[in-house]
Short mmCIF file of C-alpha atoms in Angstrom, two decimals:
data_model
loop_
_atom_site.label_atom_id
_atom_site.label_comp_id
_atom_site.label_asym_id
_atom_site.label_seq_id
_atom_site.Cartn_x
_atom_site.Cartn_y
_atom_site.Cartn_z
CA MET A 1 -28.66 -1.18 -10.19
CA PRO A 2 -28.17 -0.78 -13.97
CA ARG A 3 -24.66 -1.47 -15.22
CA LEU A 4 -22.77 1.61 -16.41
CA GLN A 5 -21.48 1.33 -19.96
CA ALA A 6 -18.79 3.42 -21.62
CA PRO A 7 -19.68 4.79 -25.05
CA PRO A 8 -18.22 2.92 -28.05
CA PRO A 9 -14.83 4.02 -29.44
CA GLN A 10 -14.87 7.02 -31.75
CA VAL A 11 -12.57 8.04 -34.58
CA ARG A 12 -12.25 11.56 -33.10
CA LEU A 13 -12.61 12.27 -29.38
CA PRO A 14 -13.99 15.52 -27.93
CA LEU A 15 -11.35 17.76 -26.38
CA ARG A 16 -13.06 17.48 -22.99
CA LEU A 17 -12.53 13.71 -22.85
CA LYS A 18 -8.92 14.01 -23.96
CA LEU A 19 -8.26 16.48 -21.13
CA LEU A 20 -10.07 14.37 -18.52
CA TYR A 21 -8.08 11.33 -19.58
CA ALA A 22 -4.77 13.20 -19.67
CA ALA A 23 -5.31 14.71 -16.20
CA GLY A 24 -4.23 11.46 -14.57
CA SER A 25 -0.80 11.87 -16.14
CA LEU A 26 -0.15 14.92 -13.98
CA GLY A 27 -0.23 12.52 -11.04
CA THR A 28 1.92 9.85 -12.66
CA GLY A 29 4.41 12.50 -13.79
CA LEU A 30 4.64 13.99 -10.30
CA PHE A 31 5.13 10.61 -8.66
CA ALA A 32 7.67 9.32 -11.17
CA SER A 33 9.73 12.51 -11.30
CA VAL A 34 10.03 13.10 -7.57
CA THR A 35 10.86 9.47 -6.76
CA GLY A 36 13.20 9.32 -9.77
CA VAL A 37 15.04 12.57 -9.06
CA LEU A 38 14.93 13.00 -5.28
CA LEU A 39 14.51 9.61 -3.61
CA LEU A 40 18.10 8.42 -4.07
CA VAL A 41 19.60 11.73 -2.92
CA TYR A 42 17.07 11.85 -0.04
CA MET A 43 18.33 8.50 1.18
CA THR A 44 22.05 9.26 0.82
CA ASP A 45 22.13 12.93 1.86
CA THR A 46 19.29 13.15 4.41
CA LEU A 47 18.82 9.64 5.83
CA GLY A 48 22.53 8.78 5.73
CA ILE A 49 22.02 5.51 3.82
CA ALA A 50 25.01 4.26 1.81
CA ALA A 51 24.69 4.78 -1.95
CA ALA A 52 24.87 1.08 -2.82
CA VAL A 53 22.20 0.20 -0.22
CA ALA A 54 19.98 3.03 -1.42
CA GLY A 55 20.37 1.82 -5.00
CA VAL A 56 19.30 -1.68 -4.02
CA VAL A 57 16.24 -0.31 -2.20
CA LEU A 58 15.15 1.50 -5.37
CA PHE A 59 15.91 -1.51 -7.54
CA VAL A 60 13.86 -3.93 -5.42
CA GLY A 61 10.84 -1.63 -5.33
CA LYS A 62 10.79 -1.16 -9.09
CA ALA A 63 11.79 -4.74 -9.90
CA TRP A 64 8.76 -5.95 -7.92
CA ASP A 65 6.54 -4.18 -10.44
CA VAL A 66 8.13 -6.14 -13.27
CA VAL A 67 6.22 -9.11 -11.85
CA PHE A 68 3.20 -7.18 -10.58
CA ASP A 69 2.41 -5.03 -13.65
CA PRO A 70 1.48 -7.91 -15.99
CA LEU A 71 -0.78 -9.34 -13.28
CA VAL A 72 -2.57 -6.00 -12.99
CA GLY A 73 -2.93 -5.79 -16.76
CA ILE A 74 -4.49 -9.24 -17.06
CA ALA A 75 -6.77 -8.58 -14.08
CA SER A 76 -8.02 -5.33 -15.61
CA ASP A 77 -8.65 -7.07 -18.95
CA ARG A 78 -10.83 -9.61 -17.13
CA SER A 79 -12.59 -7.03 -14.97
CA ASN A 80 -16.36 -6.89 -15.42
CA SER A 81 -17.51 -4.62 -12.60
CA ARG A 82 -20.62 -2.46 -12.63
CA TRP A 83 -18.36 0.62 -12.50
CA GLY A 84 -16.55 -0.22 -15.71
CA ARG A 85 -13.60 -2.26 -16.86
CA ARG A 86 -10.77 -0.04 -15.61
CA GLN A 87 -12.30 2.43 -13.13
CA PRO A 88 -12.02 0.40 -9.87
CA PHE A 89 -8.29 -0.05 -10.50
CA LEU A 90 -7.82 3.67 -11.18
CA VAL A 91 -9.57 4.73 -7.97
CA ALA A 92 -7.74 2.25 -5.72
CA GLY A 93 -4.37 2.88 -7.35
CA GLY A 94 -4.67 6.66 -7.13
CA LEU A 95 -5.46 6.62 -3.42
CA VAL A 96 -2.70 4.14 -2.47
CA THR A 97 -0.11 5.96 -4.59
CA ALA A 98 -0.77 9.32 -2.97
CA LEU A 99 -0.77 8.00 0.61
CA ALA A 100 2.39 5.94 0.14
CA PHE A 101 4.16 8.87 -1.55
CA TRP A 102 3.50 11.03 1.51
CA ALA A 103 4.79 8.31 3.86
CA LEU A 104 7.87 7.71 1.71
CA PHE A 105 9.36 11.13 2.44
CA SER A 106 8.19 11.15 6.07
CA THR A 107 10.61 8.51 7.32
CA PRO A 108 10.80 8.22 11.14
CA ALA A 109 14.02 9.60 12.66
CA TRP A 110 15.32 6.21 13.81
CA ASP A 111 18.97 6.03 14.83
CA ALA A 112 20.01 3.06 12.68
CA PRO A 113 20.44 3.74 8.94
CA SER A 114 19.42 0.12 8.31
CA ALA A 115 16.04 0.72 9.96
CA ARG A 116 15.48 3.83 7.87
CA ALA A 117 16.44 1.91 4.73
CA LEU A 118 14.01 -0.88 5.61
CA PHE A 119 11.17 1.60 6.17
CA VAL A 120 11.80 3.33 2.85
CA GLY A 121 12.03 -0.03 1.10
CA LEU A 122 8.69 -1.29 2.44
CA VAL A 123 6.83 1.96 1.78
CA PHE A 124 8.35 2.17 -1.69
CA LEU A 125 7.01 -1.32 -2.43
CA ALA A 126 3.53 -0.15 -1.43
CA ALA A 127 3.88 3.03 -3.48
CA MET A 128 5.01 1.15 -6.59
CA SER A 129 2.18 -1.35 -6.19
CA GLY A 130 -0.40 1.45 -5.99
CA TYR A 131 1.21 3.18 -8.95
CA ALA A 132 0.97 -0.04 -10.99
CA VAL A 133 -2.71 -0.53 -10.12
CA PHE A 134 -3.39 2.95 -11.54
CA ALA A 135 -0.85 3.21 -14.36
CA VAL A 136 -1.33 -0.12 -16.15
CA PRO A 137 -5.10 0.13 -16.79
CA TYR A 138 -4.67 3.85 -17.44
CA ALA A 139 -2.04 3.31 -20.14
CA ALA A 140 -4.19 0.57 -21.73
CA MET A 141 -7.15 2.91 -22.31
CA PRO A 142 -5.99 4.77 -25.49
CA ALA A 143 -5.93 1.52 -27.45
CA GLU A 144 -9.65 1.19 -26.62
CA MET A 145 -10.65 4.82 -27.13
CA SER A 146 -10.34 5.21 -30.90
CA SER A 147 -10.12 3.00 -33.97
CA ASP A 148 -7.98 5.56 -35.83
CA PRO A 149 -4.16 5.19 -35.51
CA HIS A 150 -3.45 8.93 -35.86
CA GLU A 151 -6.13 9.82 -33.32
CA ARG A 152 -4.49 7.41 -30.88
CA THR A 153 -1.23 9.31 -31.40
CA VAL A 154 -3.08 12.55 -30.63
CA ILE A 155 -4.56 11.03 -27.44
CA MET A 156 -1.06 9.90 -26.48
CA SER A 157 0.30 13.38 -27.15
CA PHE A 158 -2.21 14.82 -24.65
CA ARG A 159 -1.22 12.16 -22.15
CA MET A 160 2.51 12.75 -22.65
CA ALA A 161 2.12 16.53 -22.46
CA PHE A 162 0.43 16.16 -19.08
CA VAL A 163 3.09 13.64 -17.99
CA LEU A 164 5.71 16.24 -18.83
CA LEU A 165 3.81 18.95 -16.96
CA GLY A 166 3.67 16.69 -13.92
CA THR A 167 7.33 15.78 -14.33
CA LEU A 168 8.23 19.45 -14.64
CA ALA A 169 6.26 20.28 -11.50
CA GLY A 170 7.90 17.46 -9.57
CA ALA A 171 11.46 17.94 -10.79
CA VAL A 172 11.41 21.74 -10.49
CA ALA A 173 8.98 22.48 -7.66
CA GLY A 174 9.99 19.46 -5.58
CA PRO A 175 13.54 20.64 -4.80
CA MET A 176 12.30 24.21 -4.33
CA ILE A 177 9.65 23.19 -1.80
CA VAL A 178 12.26 21.13 0.07
CA SER A 179 14.54 24.17 0.18
CA GLU A 180 11.76 26.57 1.22
CA GLY A 181 10.81 24.13 3.98
CA GLY A 182 14.27 24.40 5.49
CA GLY A 183 15.80 21.39 3.77
CA GLY A 184 16.55 18.08 5.43
CA ALA A 185 13.81 15.84 6.81
CA PRO A 186 11.30 18.66 7.52
CA GLY A 187 11.68 20.05 4.02
CA TYR A 188 11.08 16.65 2.41
CA ALA A 189 8.07 15.95 4.64
CA GLY A 190 6.46 19.28 3.70
CA MET A 191 7.13 18.65 0.02
CA ALA A 192 5.57 15.19 0.27
CA ALA A 193 2.38 16.52 1.86
CA VAL A 194 1.85 19.15 -0.85
CA LEU A 195 2.62 16.90 -3.80
CA ALA A 196 0.70 13.90 -2.43
CA ALA A 197 -2.45 16.03 -2.46
CA LEU A 198 -1.79 17.02 -6.08
CA ILE A 199 -1.13 13.39 -7.08
CA ALA A 200 -4.43 12.28 -5.55
CA ALA A 201 -6.38 15.10 -7.19
CA ALA A 202 -4.94 14.42 -10.65
CA MET A 203 -5.34 10.64 -10.58
CA LEU A 204 -8.86 10.74 -9.13
CA THR A 205 -9.97 13.28 -11.75
CA THR A 206 -9.41 10.63 -14.41
CA ALA A 207 -10.53 7.73 -12.22
CA LEU A 208 -13.90 9.23 -11.36
CA THR A 209 -14.68 10.16 -14.97
CA ALA A 210 -13.31 6.99 -16.62
CA ARG A 211 -16.77 5.52 -17.21
CA ALA A 212 -17.42 8.35 -19.72
CA MET A 213 -14.39 7.37 -21.82
CA PRO A 214 -15.06 5.50 -25.10
CA SER A 215 -14.23 1.78 -24.93
CA ARG A 216 -14.73 -1.37 -26.93
CA SER A 217 -16.67 -4.12 -25.23
CA ALA A 218 -14.26 -6.77 -24.01
CA SER A 219 -14.05 -10.21 -25.58
CA ALA A 220 -13.74 -12.87 -22.93
CA THR A 221 -10.43 -14.72 -22.81
CA HIS A 222 -9.72 -17.81 -20.79
CA LEU A 223 -5.99 -17.89 -21.39
CA GLY A 224 -3.85 -18.06 -18.26
CA MET A 225 -1.27 -15.43 -17.38
CA ARG A 226 1.69 -17.52 -18.53
CA GLU A 227 0.09 -18.24 -21.90
CA GLN A 228 -0.87 -14.60 -22.45
CA LEU A 229 2.65 -13.43 -21.66
CA ARG A 230 4.13 -16.10 -23.91
CA LEU A 231 1.94 -15.03 -26.83
CA ALA A 232 2.78 -11.36 -26.25
CA LEU A 233 6.53 -12.00 -26.24
CA ALA A 234 6.19 -14.18 -29.35
CA ASN A 235 4.77 -11.15 -31.18
CA ARG A 236 7.95 -9.95 -32.91
CA PRO A 237 7.01 -6.27 -33.47
CA TYR A 238 5.88 -6.05 -29.86
CA PHE A 239 9.09 -7.63 -28.53
CA VAL A 240 11.31 -5.32 -30.62
CA LEU A 241 9.39 -2.25 -29.43
CA LEU A 242 9.44 -3.47 -25.83
CA SER A 243 13.22 -4.06 -25.89
CA ALA A 244 14.06 -0.70 -27.45
CA TYR A 245 11.86 1.25 -25.05
CA ALA A 246 13.27 -0.57 -22.02
CA LEU A 247 16.81 0.40 -23.05
CA VAL A 248 15.81 4.07 -23.32
CA LEU A 249 14.20 3.86 -19.89
CA VAL A 250 17.37 2.46 -18.30
CA GLY A 251 19.11 5.60 -19.51
CA ASN A 252 16.28 7.83 -18.30
CA GLY A 253 16.43 6.25 -14.84
CA ALA A 254 20.19 6.73 -14.58
CA MET A 255 19.96 10.34 -15.79
CA ALA A 256 17.16 11.33 -13.40
CA ALA A 257 18.80 9.74 -10.36
CA ALA A 258 22.18 11.28 -11.24
CA ALA A 259 20.85 14.81 -11.87
CA PRO A 260 21.11 16.19 -8.28
CA TYR A 261 24.65 14.80 -7.94
CA PHE A 262 25.63 16.03 -11.44
CA VAL A 263 24.44 19.55 -10.68
CA VAL A 264 26.31 19.77 -7.38
CA HIS A 265 29.50 17.81 -8.07
CA ALA A 266 30.08 18.21 -11.84
CA LEU A 267 28.56 21.65 -12.43
CA GLY A 268 29.45 23.06 -9.00
CA ARG A 269 25.98 24.55 -8.45
CA ALA A 270 23.59 24.65 -5.50
CA PRO A 271 21.17 21.68 -5.19
CA GLU A 272 18.22 23.89 -6.18
CA ALA A 273 19.80 24.36 -9.64
CA VAL A 274 18.58 20.89 -10.58
CA GLY A 275 15.25 22.62 -11.14
CA TRP A 276 16.77 24.73 -13.93
CA VAL A 277 18.19 21.63 -15.61
CA PHE A 278 14.83 19.86 -15.64
CA ALA A 279 12.93 23.03 -16.49
CA SER A 280 15.01 23.43 -19.66
CA LEU A 281 14.60 19.79 -20.61
CA LEU A 282 10.91 19.45 -19.86
CA LEU A 283 9.70 22.80 -21.19
CA ALA A 284 11.40 22.01 -24.49
CA ALA A 285 9.77 18.57 -24.43
CA ILE A 286 6.29 20.05 -23.90
CA VAL A 287 6.76 22.55 -26.74
CA ALA A 288 8.10 19.81 -29.05
CA MET A 289 5.26 17.34 -28.47
CA PRO A 290 2.93 18.58 -31.27
CA ALA A 291 5.89 18.61 -33.67
CA TRP A 292 6.54 14.91 -33.08
CA VAL A 293 2.88 14.16 -33.86
CA ALA A 294 3.35 15.90 -37.22
CA VAL A 295 6.70 14.22 -37.89
CA ALA A 296 5.22 10.80 -37.12
CA ARG A 297 2.37 11.39 -39.53
CA ARG A 298 4.78 12.44 -42.29
CA LEU A 299 7.69 10.03 -41.80
CA GLY A 300 6.03 7.16 -39.94
CA LYS A 301 6.10 6.46 -36.23
CA ARG A 302 9.12 4.14 -36.30
CA ASN A 303 11.32 6.58 -38.22
CA ALA A 304 10.22 9.46 -36.01
CA ALA A 305 11.01 7.40 -32.90
CA LEU A 306 14.49 6.60 -34.22
CA GLY A 307 15.17 10.28 -34.78
CA ALA A 308 13.90 11.25 -31.34
CA ILE A 309 15.95 8.66 -29.48
CA ALA A 310 19.10 9.52 -31.46
CA LEU A 311 18.66 13.25 -30.72
CA PHE A 312 18.10 12.58 -27.03
CA GLY A 313 21.24 10.42 -26.79
CA ALA A 314 23.43 12.86 -28.73
CA ALA A 315 22.48 15.77 -26.47
CA LEU A 316 23.17 13.74 -23.32
CA LEU A 317 26.56 12.69 -24.68
CA ALA A 318 27.42 16.34 -25.25
CA LEU A 319 26.41 17.11 -21.65
CA ALA A 320 28.87 14.47 -20.40
CA ALA A 321 31.79 16.22 -22.14
CA PRO A 322 33.92 18.20 -19.64
CA GLY A 323 34.07 21.19 -22.01
CA SER A 324 30.32 21.73 -21.80
CA GLN A 325 30.11 21.72 -18.02
CA GLY A 326 31.81 25.04 -17.38
CA SER A 327 29.06 27.11 -18.98
CA MET A 328 25.59 26.99 -17.46
CA PRO A 329 23.92 28.56 -20.52
CA LEU A 330 25.46 25.82 -22.69
CA VAL A 331 24.29 23.16 -20.23
CA LEU A 332 20.75 24.52 -20.32
CA ALA A 333 20.78 24.73 -24.12
CA LEU A 334 21.89 21.10 -24.37
CA CYS A 335 19.22 20.13 -21.84
CA ALA A 336 16.62 21.80 -24.06
CA LEU A 337 17.93 19.90 -27.08
CA ALA A 338 17.75 16.68 -25.07
CA GLY A 339 14.18 17.61 -24.10
CA ILE A 340 13.13 17.80 -27.75
CA GLY A 341 14.37 14.27 -28.29
CA PHE A 342 12.98 13.12 -24.96
CA ALA A 343 9.45 14.15 -25.98
CA GLY A 344 9.48 11.89 -29.03
CA SER A 345 11.23 9.06 -27.22
CA GLN A 346 8.32 8.91 -24.76
CA LEU A 347 5.37 9.64 -27.06
CA LEU A 348 6.16 7.45 -30.06
CA PRO A 349 6.83 4.06 -28.41
CA PHE A 350 3.44 4.24 -26.67
CA SER A 351 1.76 5.30 -29.90
CA LEU A 352 3.41 2.37 -31.69
CA LEU A 353 2.16 0.15 -28.88
CA THR A 354 -1.46 1.04 -29.64
CA ASP A 355 -0.90 -0.02 -33.27
CA VAL A 356 0.58 -3.35 -32.19
CA ILE A 357 -2.38 -3.92 -29.86
CA GLU A 358 -4.84 -3.08 -32.64
CA ALA A 359 -3.11 -5.52 -35.01
CA ASP A 360 -3.34 -8.23 -32.35
CA ARG A 361 -7.05 -7.51 -31.83
CA GLN A 362 -7.73 -7.80 -35.53
CA ALA A 363 -5.76 -11.05 -35.77
CA THR A 364 -7.21 -12.76 -32.68
CA GLY A 365 -10.50 -11.02 -31.95
CA LEU A 366 -9.40 -10.66 -28.31
CA HIS A 367 -9.08 -7.45 -26.31
CA ARG A 368 -5.76 -7.82 -24.48
CA GLU A 369 -4.90 -4.15 -24.07
CA GLY A 370 -4.15 -4.58 -20.36
CA SER A 371 -1.99 -7.66 -20.93
CA TYR A 372 0.18 -5.96 -23.55
CA THR A 373 0.32 -2.67 -21.66
CA GLY A 374 1.07 -4.37 -18.34
CA LEU A 375 4.08 -6.14 -19.79
CA PHE A 376 5.18 -2.92 -21.53
CA ILE A 377 5.02 -0.95 -18.30
CA ALA A 378 6.79 -3.81 -16.51
CA ALA A 379 9.67 -3.34 -18.96
CA GLU A 380 9.48 0.39 -18.29
CA LYS A 381 9.76 -0.25 -14.55
CA ALA A 382 12.64 -2.68 -15.12
CA GLY A 383 14.48 0.02 -17.03
CA LEU A 384 13.77 2.63 -14.39
CA ALA A 385 14.92 0.16 -11.73
CA VAL A 386 18.24 -0.61 -13.41
CA GLY A 387 18.98 3.04 -14.20
CA PRO A 388 19.19 4.34 -10.61
CA LEU A 389 21.10 1.20 -9.65
CA ILE A 390 23.72 2.09 -12.29
CA THR A 391 23.96 5.59 -10.83
CA ALA A 392 24.24 4.27 -7.27
CA LEU A 393 26.94 1.77 -8.21
CA LEU A 394 28.95 4.40 -10.10
CA LEU A 395 28.76 6.65 -7.04
CA ASP A 396 29.79 3.80 -4.77
CA VAL A 397 32.77 2.89 -6.97
CA SER A 398 33.86 6.55 -7.00
CA GLY A 399 33.94 6.50 -3.19
CA PHE A 400 30.91 8.73 -2.63
CA VAL A 401 30.36 9.47 1.09
CA ALA A 402 26.77 9.35 2.41
CA SER A 403 25.74 11.78 5.19
CA THR A 404 22.69 13.14 6.98
CA ASP A 405 23.35 16.77 6.01
CA GLY A 406 24.71 16.48 2.46
CA ALA A 407 27.91 18.28 3.47
CA ALA A 408 30.45 15.44 3.32
CA VAL A 409 33.70 16.09 1.41
CA GLN A 410 33.65 13.88 -1.69
CA PRO A 411 36.56 12.13 -3.48
CA ALA A 412 37.92 13.50 -6.75
CA GLY A 413 36.28 10.76 -8.83
CA VAL A 414 32.71 11.72 -7.94
CA PRO A 415 32.24 14.42 -10.64
CA MET A 416 33.28 12.00 -13.39
CA ALA A 417 30.97 9.31 -12.00
CA THR A 418 28.03 11.72 -12.05
CA ALA A 419 28.80 12.77 -15.65
CA LEU A 420 28.92 9.14 -16.73
CA ALA A 421 25.60 8.38 -15.06
CA PHE A 422 23.86 11.56 -16.25
CA GLY A 423 25.13 11.66 -19.84
CA ALA A 424 27.47 9.03 -21.24
CA ALA A 425 25.70 5.87 -20.05
CA PRO A 426 22.21 7.02 -21.20
CA ALA A 427 23.67 8.08 -24.57
CA PHE A 428 25.16 4.61 -25.09
CA LEU A 429 21.84 2.97 -24.21
CA CYS A 430 20.01 5.23 -26.67
CA ALA A 431 22.39 4.09 -29.43
CA VAL A 432 21.68 0.44 -28.62
CA ALA A 433 17.93 1.19 -28.52
CA CYS A 434 18.11 2.68 -32.03
CA ALA A 435 19.89 -0.44 -33.30
CA VAL A 436 17.11 -2.59 -31.82
CA LEU A 437 14.24 -0.40 -33.03
CA TRP A 438 15.69 -0.40 -36.55
CA ARG A 439 14.59 -4.05 -36.74
CA LEU A 440 10.95 -2.97 -36.52
CA ALA A 441 9.56 -2.92 -40.05
CA PRO A 442 8.89 0.68 -41.20
CA SER A 443 5.36 -0.38 -42.15
CA GLN A 444 4.67 -1.12 -38.47
CA GLY A 445 4.94 2.54 -37.71
CA SER A 446 3.71 4.11 -40.92
CA ARG A 447 0.02 4.42 -40.07
#
């Protein structure tokens, strides 16, 4: 059978290929948003698992990927299958992710909370592994698809716009489907079935068309995993970018996990109102995405990233202030402002990553897109693992009471804990991220 070859990288990609590539991000956005927003509250308020235990379950599942992601990246770099360099990973990862997502919110009604926690923990490990097998090769592809730095930013903007659409669908529709399904375990199981089908469809759309995507032919590398990781971390621009992005992601993880608690206990709204919060944030982010592409071209990617992260943090800090929480219109306006910053804080680090990868390719002659991207996504997972753990620990310290119906009377300190986790802690981490990213030379992000 003749070996299938992807076309060589182009300076400008046809719109059709950009859309086929970006389609996979609907699936990653759905998966990440629903597990990030609903999984912690599902465990504490439906399965009756203590907040600290639930936080550890989330942390272990995501921390596992810190080790697993770089392995996937190196394996995909070395792949030489007849179906293409990345495609087998995309197909396998998409299928496993969708199946495990469905199982995750279909936990058996066992009597012991510890048994339910163990089931969720094991299934979450499988889900995160499948997600890594898809997401790492997928995120490596833009660095291979065009030789033009601005075009890579445009490709990333398509990807991030679809991520945000998927995130919007998960964060807004997820709670609504749960509510329409009667809430509790049946509501979550119905939501999981619907969204698992959408995750599979989105990921497999990209996976099954990946062989048509432009790609450079791979240069063989015989370096071991440890040596490749050592060389990547020794790359100063890469390490600075990696550190800053990880800090932002810790804040994102805390904010997403805290959102359902913040809406109920700090804002005094029904659980379904979390959809309005994320709708404001994510719709603003989608609208702002093209603007950040233009800002990056004018001011440079690093400077644009600094502005985006600072705006995101400032809006979250304002949301943590007690004076802003009494007015829902003000909350939604601040969420929209945070969404504008959020768009740039997600788009620009990945666009900068493609430039760092290109500089490494020119310096070494090696194609290590998967290695660099795997480590980058591992840092992303580490941040998203620590963030929910921070939220869970703040809830635990405040005396939060877990239940199987979400109706437990909570101590007086819970609203403040949710505001800290949703706004103040992420804002502080954004400030630290800006201080770190400032050390990246402006010329690194000026192309």
